[in-house]
């Protein structure tokens, strides 16, 4: 669930790298075409289709040394780095949670060397409240997995999801179904763009993702194995620190001390505001949120505020943020609240026919390790062989920084 509450490690690394990267990006991107390259219309398909490419915009061009420096700023192991990379923002057609037509954006990252035909990594990101922090817009923490995987020789498709990046509307946070449709359609757009950029894709998809994106990766893997698109075949699955069990693990952890207060407040406020657009959780914010936060919470979580600003504008704890009645509804969920939880759960209730590795950390106080343990048990109960990699005392943010290079090596081993 995060890129979320920045840990002190992430904040220090971010401060070290952002100023330098901003200057470098300005110089490097001056040599790129900044105007979007419109996708050519296909006269044989007059009606727009899901995954149709609308525009391609170059956003980064980094040699291997620059990629290594970027990763070093986040204390990420770069031993597997072999190539530089070029990254592009893709704008593509997809559908909203109600099935209506819309557009979304995402980041396509290609290595500058390696095989001509590329395997594809799907990298789904964690919780973001600021649309401009999405992978296709900001060269920040959200690009770490893309850069690690691309520099190792694979194409990477990282959807911004609906309502983030340059996509319209609000983000339907933790609405698994719409995150999966946006992710599948990003794969389709990436296939078209990569072909036009001279790096065609093999059709093999290696799915990973962090936090919110770990849950999306698990659901995307299932969709691909069930034939969501005939051009793509799931090759391996490696989610990191996903909230796979809201009802049984993540929501109870808000109240028993396993989730830290700052993260808990951010997650529950975001979840309630977003889910209320899809489920009838409350008619007025004052039913769920105490004053004075009831009058400001929906405007704070509108995609235009940075995470730090949102956190400052909310209560210091979940107990102080929510009304007593709504706290009880979350402690003992039923009706619409339980429905909202369960639409995001059960992403592990299937049997993958590919290698699966689940990464997490015992020190995580955002998405506790119990989520991953529960997912592993569910997968095993379906007959799947699953290995859990516990990164130990690192926190939520650190779990993906440690895991990302390990995921690359896992994918390398699967390919061989």
Coordinates of C-alpha atoms in Angstrom, one line a residue:
X1 CA 0.0 0.0 0.0
X2 CA 2.7 2.6 -0.3
X3 CA 5.1 4.9 -1.6
X4 CA 3.1 5.9 1.1
X5 CA 4.2 7.2 4.3
X6 CA 7.8 8.1 3.6
X7 CA 10.2 6.5 6.1
X8 CA 13.2 8.4 7.3
X9 CA 15.3 6.3 5.1
X10 CA 13.3 7.3 2.0
X11 CA 13.2 11.0 3.0
X12 CA 17.0 11.1 3.4
X13 CA 17.5 9.3 0.1
X14 CA 15.0 11.5 -1.6
X15 CA 16.6 14.7 -0.4
X16 CA 20.0 13.5 -1.6
X17 CA 18.8 12.7 -5.1
X18 CA 16.0 15.0 -6.1
X19 CA 17.9 18.2 -6.6
X20 CA 20.6 16.6 -8.6
X21 CA 18.1 14.6 -10.6
X22 CA 16.0 17.6 -11.4
X23 CA 19.0 19.4 -12.9
X24 CA 20.2 16.4 -14.8
X25 CA 16.7 15.6 -16.1
X26 CA 16.3 19.2 -17.4
X27 CA 19.6 18.9 -19.4
X28 CA 19.0 15.4 -20.6
X29 CA 15.4 15.9 -21.7
X30 CA 16.3 18.9 -23.6
X31 CA 17.6 16.5 -26.2
X32 CA 14.4 14.5 -26.4
X33 CA 11.3 15.3 -28.3
X34 CA 9.0 16.7 -25.7
X35 CA 5.8 16.9 -27.8
X36 CA 3.7 13.7 -27.6
X37 CA 4.0 11.4 -30.6
X38 CA 0.4 10.7 -31.5
X39 CA -0.4 7.1 -32.2
X40 CA -1.4 6.5 -35.8
X41 CA -5.1 5.8 -36.3
X42 CA -6.0 2.4 -37.5
X43 CA -8.5 2.7 -40.3
X44 CA -9.6 -0.9 -39.8
X45 CA -10.8 -0.1 -36.2
X46 CA -13.0 3.0 -36.3
X47 CA -14.1 2.4 -32.7
X48 CA -11.5 3.0 -30.0
X49 CA -10.5 -0.2 -28.2
X50 CA -9.1 -0.8 -24.7
X51 CA -5.3 -0.5 -24.8
X52 CA -5.2 1.7 -27.9
X53 CA -2.2 3.9 -27.8
X54 CA -3.0 7.7 -27.8
X55 CA 0.4 9.3 -27.3
X56 CA 4.0 8.5 -26.5
X57 CA 6.1 11.2 -24.7
X58 CA 9.8 10.7 -23.9
X59 CA 10.5 11.4 -20.3
X60 CA 14.0 10.1 -19.5
X61 CA 17.2 9.0 -21.3
X62 CA 19.8 7.6 -18.9
X63 CA 23.1 5.8 -19.5
X64 CA 24.2 3.0 -17.2
X65 CA 26.2 5.3 -15.0
X66 CA 23.3 7.6 -14.4
X67 CA 21.0 4.7 -13.6
X68 CA 23.5 3.4 -11.2
X69 CA 23.7 6.9 -9.5
X70 CA 19.9 7.1 -9.3
X71 CA 19.7 3.7 -7.6
X72 CA 22.6 4.5 -5.3
X73 CA 20.7 7.5 -4.0
X74 CA 18.1 5.0 -2.7
X75 CA 20.7 2.6 -1.4
X76 CA 19.6 0.0 -4.0
X77 CA 21.9 -2.8 -5.0
X78 CA 22.9 -2.2 -8.6
X79 CA 25.1 -5.2 -9.2
X80 CA 22.7 -6.6 -11.9
X81 CA 22.7 -3.4 -13.8
X82 CA 24.0 -3.8 -17.4
X83 CA 22.4 -1.2 -19.6
X84 CA 21.2 2.4 -19.8
X85 CA 17.5 3.0 -20.4
X86 CA 15.0 5.2 -22.2
X87 CA 11.6 5.9 -20.6
X88 CA 8.3 7.1 -22.1
X89 CA 5.0 8.2 -20.8
X90 CA 2.2 6.3 -22.6
X91 CA -1.3 7.7 -22.8
X92 CA -3.8 4.9 -23.7
X93 CA -7.5 4.1 -23.7
X94 CA -9.0 2.1 -20.9
X95 CA -12.2 1.9 -18.9
X96 CA -13.3 3.4 -15.6
X97 CA -14.7 1.4 -12.6
X98 CA -18.2 1.5 -14.3
X99 CA -16.9 0.3 -17.7
X100 CA -17.1 3.7 -19.3
X101 CA -14.4 4.8 -21.7
X102 CA -11.5 6.9 -20.3
X103 CA -7.8 7.3 -20.7
X104 CA -4.8 6.5 -18.4
X105 CA -1.1 7.0 -18.4
X106 CA 1.9 4.8 -17.5
X107 CA 5.6 4.5 -17.8
X108 CA 7.3 2.3 -20.5
X109 CA 11.0 1.8 -19.8
X110 CA 13.3 0.1 -22.3
X111 CA 16.9 -0.9 -22.0
X112 CA 19.4 0.6 -24.4
X113 CA 21.0 -2.8 -25.0
X114 CA 20.4 -6.5 -24.7
X115 CA 18.1 -8.6 -26.8
X116 CA 16.2 -7.1 -29.7
X117 CA 12.9 -8.7 -28.6
X118 CA 12.2 -8.0 -25.0
X119 CA 10.4 -9.8 -22.2
X120 CA 8.1 -7.5 -20.3
X121 CA 7.9 -6.7 -16.6
X122 CA 4.6 -5.4 -15.3
X123 CA 5.5 -3.2 -12.3
X124 CA 2.5 -1.9 -10.3
X125 CA 3.2 0.9 -7.8
X126 CA 2.1 1.5 -4.2
X127 CA -0.2 4.1 -2.6
X128 CA 0.1 7.6 -4.0
X129 CA -2.2 10.5 -3.2
X130 CA -0.5 13.0 -5.4
X131 CA -1.2 12.4 -9.1
X132 CA 2.1 14.0 -10.1
X133 CA 4.1 11.5 -8.0
X134 CA 3.1 8.7 -10.4
X135 CA 5.8 6.8 -12.3
X136 CA 5.2 8.4 -15.7
X137 CA 5.5 12.0 -14.2
X138 CA 8.0 12.0 -11.4
X139 CA 11.5 10.5 -11.5
X140 CA 11.4 9.5 -7.8
X141 CA 11.0 6.4 -5.7
X142 CA 8.2 5.1 -7.9
X143 CA 10.7 4.5 -10.7
X144 CA 13.1 2.4 -8.7
X145 CA 11.6 -1.0 -9.8
X146 CA 11.3 0.1 -13.4
X147 CA 14.9 1.2 -13.6
X148 CA 16.2 -1.9 -11.9
X149 CA 14.4 -4.2 -14.2
X150 CA 15.0 -2.2 -17.4
X151 CA 18.7 -1.9 -16.7
X152 CA 18.8 -5.7 -16.3
X153 CA 17.5 -6.1 -19.9
X154 CA 13.7 -6.2 -19.8
X155 CA 11.0 -3.8 -20.9
X156 CA 8.9 -2.5 -18.0
X157 CA 5.3 -1.3 -18.1
X158 CA 4.3 0.6 -15.0
X159 CA 0.7 1.9 -15.1
X160 CA -0.1 5.0 -13.2
X161 CA -3.6 3.5 -12.6
X162 CA -6.8 5.5 -13.1
X163 CA -6.8 9.1 -11.9
X164 CA -3.1 9.3 -11.3
X165 CA -0.4 10.7 -13.6
X166 CA -2.0 12.5 -16.5
X167 CA -5.2 10.4 -16.4
X168 CA -8.6 12.2 -15.7
X169 CA -10.8 11.8 -12.6
X170 CA -10.1 10.6 -9.1
X171 CA -8.1 7.5 -8.3
X172 CA -10.4 4.6 -7.2
X173 CA -7.9 3.6 -4.4
X174 CA -7.8 -0.2 -3.7
X175 CA -10.5 -0.9 -6.3
X176 CA -8.7 -4.1 -7.6
X177 CA -10.9 -4.6 -10.6
X178 CA -10.2 -1.3 -12.2
X179 CA -6.5 -1.4 -11.3
X180 CA -6.3 -4.7 -13.2
X181 CA -8.1 -3.4 -16.3
X182 CA -5.8 -0.3 -16.3
X183 CA -2.8 -2.7 -16.0
X184 CA -3.8 -5.0 -18.7
X185 CA -4.5 -2.1 -21.0
X186 CA -1.1 -0.7 -20.2
X187 CA 0.5 -3.9 -21.3
X188 CA -1.4 -3.6 -24.6
X189 CA -0.3 0.0 -25.1
X190 CA 3.3 -1.0 -24.2
X191 CA 3.2 -3.7 -26.9
X192 CA 2.2 -1.2 -29.5
X193 CA 4.7 1.4 -28.4
X194 CA 7.6 -1.0 -28.0
X195 CA 7.0 -2.2 -31.6
X196 CA 7.1 1.3 -32.9
X197 CA 10.2 2.1 -31.0
X198 CA 12.0 -0.8 -32.5
X199 CA 12.0 -3.1 -29.5
X200 CA 9.2 -5.6 -30.0
X201 CA 8.0 -7.7 -27.1
X202 CA 8.1 -11.5 -26.7
X203 CA 4.8 -11.8 -25.0
X204 CA 6.3 -13.1 -21.7
X205 CA 5.2 -11.1 -18.7
X206 CA 6.9 -11.1 -15.3
X207 CA 4.6 -9.5 -12.8
X208 CA 5.8 -7.6 -9.8
X209 CA 4.5 -4.7 -7.7
X210 CA 4.8 -3.0 -4.3
X211 CA 2.3 -2.6 -1.6
X212 CA -1.0 -1.6 -3.2
X213 CA 0.7 -2.7 -6.4
X214 CA 1.6 -6.1 -4.8
X215 CA -2.1 -6.8 -4.5
X216 CA -2.6 -5.6 -8.1
X217 CA 0.2 -7.8 -9.4
X218 CA -1.4 -10.9 -7.8
X219 CA -4.7 -10.1 -9.4
X220 CA -3.1 -9.2 -12.7
X221 CA -1.3 -12.5 -12.7
X222 CA -4.6 -14.3 -12.3
X223 CA -6.2 -12.3 -15.1
X224 CA -3.3 -13.2 -17.5
X225 CA -3.4 -16.9 -16.7
X226 CA -7.1 -16.8 -17.3
X227 CA -6.6 -15.4 -20.8
X228 CA -7.1 -11.6 -20.4
X229 CA -5.1 -11.0 -23.5
X230 CA -3.9 -13.7 -26.0
X231 CA -0.7 -11.8 -26.7
X232 CA 0.6 -12.2 -23.2
X233 CA 1.7 -15.2 -21.1
X234 CA 2.5 -15.0 -17.4
X235 CA 6.0 -16.2 -16.8
X236 CA 6.5 -15.5 -13.0
X237 CA 5.0 -13.6 -10.1
X238 CA 6.9 -11.6 -7.5
X239 CA 4.8 -9.1 -5.5
X240 CA 6.3 -7.2 -2.6
X241 CA 4.5 -6.3 0.7
X242 CA 0.9 -6.4 -0.7
X243 CA -2.2 -5.8 1.4
X244 CA -3.8 -9.1 0.3
X245 CA -6.1 -9.5 3.2
X246 CA -7.9 -6.3 4.3
X247 CA -10.6 -8.0 6.2
X248 CA -8.4 -10.5 8.1
X249 CA -5.1 -8.7 8.4
X250 CA -4.8 -5.1 7.3
X251 CA -7.9 -3.6 8.9
X252 CA -7.5 -5.3 12.3
X253 CA -3.9 -4.1 12.3
X254 CA -5.1 -0.5 12.3
X255 CA -6.4 -1.1 15.8
X256 CA -4.0 -3.5 17.4
X257 CA -0.8 -1.5 16.9
X258 CA 0.7 -3.4 14.0
X259 CA 0.2 -0.4 11.7
X260 CA 1.8 2.9 12.7
X261 CA -0.5 5.9 13.3
X262 CA 0.7 8.1 10.5
X263 CA 0.3 5.4 7.9
X264 CA -3.0 4.2 9.3
X265 CA -4.6 7.6 9.2
X266 CA -3.5 8.2 5.6
X267 CA -4.6 4.7 4.4
X268 CA -8.0 4.7 6.1
X269 CA -8.9 8.3 5.0
X270 CA -7.8 7.6 1.4
X271 CA -9.7 4.2 1.4
X272 CA -12.9 5.6 2.8
X273 CA -13.0 8.6 0.5
X274 CA -12.2 6.6 -2.6
X275 CA -14.5 3.6 -1.8
X276 CA -17.4 5.9 -0.9
X277 CA -17.6 6.7 -4.6
X278 CA -18.1 3.0 -5.4
X279 CA -20.0 1.8 -2.3
X280 CA -22.5 3.6 0.0
X281 CA -20.2 3.9 3.0
X282 CA -21.5 7.3 4.2
X283 CA -23.9 10.0 2.9
X284 CA -21.9 12.8 4.6
X285 CA -18.3 12.9 5.7
X286 CA -19.4 13.7 9.2
X287 CA -20.8 10.2 9.5
X288 CA -17.3 8.8 9.2
X289 CA -14.9 11.6 10.2
X290 CA -14.9 13.8 13.3
X291 CA -14.7 17.5 13.1
X292 CA -12.8 19.4 12.0
X293 CA -11.5 16.8 9.6
X294 CA -14.9 15.9 8.1
X295 CA -15.0 19.3 6.4
X296 CA -11.6 18.9 4.7
X297 CA -10.8 15.3 4.2
X298 CA -12.4 14.9 0.7
X299 CA -10.8 18.1 -0.6
X300 CA -7.4 17.0 0.8
X301 CA -7.6 13.7 -1.0
X302 CA -8.3 15.0 -4.5
X303 CA -5.1 14.1 -6.2
X304 CA -3.6 17.6 -6.1
X305 CA -2.0 17.6 -2.7
X306 CA 1.3 16.1 -1.7
X307 CA 1.3 13.2 0.8
X308 CA 3.0 15.3 3.5
X309 CA 0.3 18.0 3.1
X310 CA -2.5 15.4 3.4
X311 CA -1.0 13.8 6.5
X312 CA -0.6 17.3 8.2
X313 CA -4.2 18.0 7.5
X314 CA -5.5 14.9 9.2
X315 CA -5.8 13.7 12.8
X316 CA -2.7 12.1 14.5
X317 CA -4.4 8.7 14.9
X318 CA -7.3 6.7 13.4
X319 CA -9.2 6.8 16.7
X320 CA -9.1 10.6 16.7
X321 CA -9.9 10.8 13.0
X322 CA -13.1 8.6 12.9
X323 CA -16.4 8.9 14.8
X324 CA -16.9 6.2 17.4
X325 CA -19.8 4.7 15.4
X326 CA -17.6 4.4 12.3
X327 CA -14.8 2.9 14.2
X328 CA -17.1 0.2 15.4
X329 CA -18.2 -0.4 11.8
X330 CA -14.5 -1.0 10.8
X331 CA -13.8 -3.2 13.8
X332 CA -16.9 -5.3 13.1
X333 CA -17.5 -4.9 9.4
X334 CA -20.7 -5.7 7.7
X335 CA -22.8 -4.5 4.8
X336 CA -21.2 -2.0 2.5
X337 CA -18.0 -1.7 4.5
X338 CA -17.5 -5.5 4.4
X339 CA -18.4 -5.5 0.7
X340 CA -15.7 -2.8 0.0
X341 CA -13.1 -4.9 1.9
X342 CA -13.9 -8.1 0.1
X343 CA -13.8 -6.6 -3.4
X344 CA -10.1 -6.0 -2.8
X345 CA -9.5 -9.4 -1.1
X346 CA -9.3 -12.9 -2.5
X347 CA -6.5 -12.0 -5.0
X348 CA -4.6 -15.0 -3.7
X349 CA -7.4 -17.5 -4.1
X350 CA -6.2 -19.3 -7.2
X351 CA -3.4 -21.6 -8.3
X352 CA -0.7 -20.0 -10.4
X353 CA 1.0 -22.3 -12.9
X354 CA 4.2 -20.2 -12.8
X355 CA 7.0 -19.7 -10.2
X356 CA 5.8 -17.5 -7.4
X357 CA 7.8 -15.6 -4.8
X358 CA 6.3 -13.3 -2.2
X359 CA 8.5 -10.6 -0.6
X360 CA 7.7 -8.8 2.6
X361 CA 9.4 -7.7 5.9
X362 CA 8.8 -8.5 9.5
X363 CA 9.6 -4.8 10.3
X364 CA 6.8 -3.4 8.2
X365 CA 4.4 -1.3 10.1
X366 CA 2.4 -0.2 7.1
X367 CA 1.4 -3.5 5.6
X368 CA 2.2 -6.1 8.2
X369 CA 3.8 -9.4 7.3
X370 CA 0.6 -11.2 8.2
X371 CA -0.8 -10.2 4.8
X372 CA 1.9 -12.1 2.9
X373 CA 1.6 -15.1 5.2
X374 CA -2.1 -15.2 4.7
X375 CA -1.6 -15.0 0.9
X376 CA 0.9 -17.8 0.9
X377 CA -1.4 -20.0 2.9
X378 CA -4.2 -19.4 0.5
X379 CA -2.1 -20.1 -2.6
X380 CA -0.7 -23.2 -1.0
X381 CA -4.3 -24.3 -0.2
X382 CA -5.0 -24.2 -3.9
X383 CA -2.0 -26.4 -4.6
X384 CA 0.5 -23.7 -5.6
X385 CA 4.2 -23.8 -4.6
X386 CA 5.1 -20.5 -3.0
X387 CA 8.2 -19.2 -1.3
X388 CA 8.0 -16.3 1.2
X389 CA 11.1 -14.1 1.4
X390 CA 11.1 -12.2 4.8
X391 CA 13.5 -9.2 4.6
X392 CA 13.6 -8.9 8.3
X393 CA 13.8 -5.7 10.3
X394 CA 13.5 -3.3 7.3
X395 CA 10.4 -1.1 7.2
X396 CA 7.7 -1.0 4.5
X397 CA 9.5 1.5 2.2
X398 CA 12.8 -0.5 2.7
X399 CA 11.2 -3.8 1.8
X400 CA 10.9 -2.9 -1.9
X401 CA 14.4 -1.3 -2.0
X402 CA 15.9 -4.5 -0.7
X403 CA 13.6 -6.8 -2.7
X404 CA 13.7 -5.1 -6.2
X405 CA 17.2 -6.4 -7.1
X406 CA 16.3 -9.8 -5.7
X407 CA 13.2 -9.9 -7.9
X408 CA 15.4 -9.2 -11.0
X409 CA 17.6 -12.2 -10.1
X410 CA 14.5 -14.3 -9.5
X411 CA 13.2 -13.4 -12.9
X412 CA 16.6 -14.1 -14.5
X413 CA 16.5 -17.6 -13.0
X414 CA 13.1 -18.3 -14.3
X415 CA 14.0 -17.2 -17.8
X416 CA 17.0 -19.6 -17.8

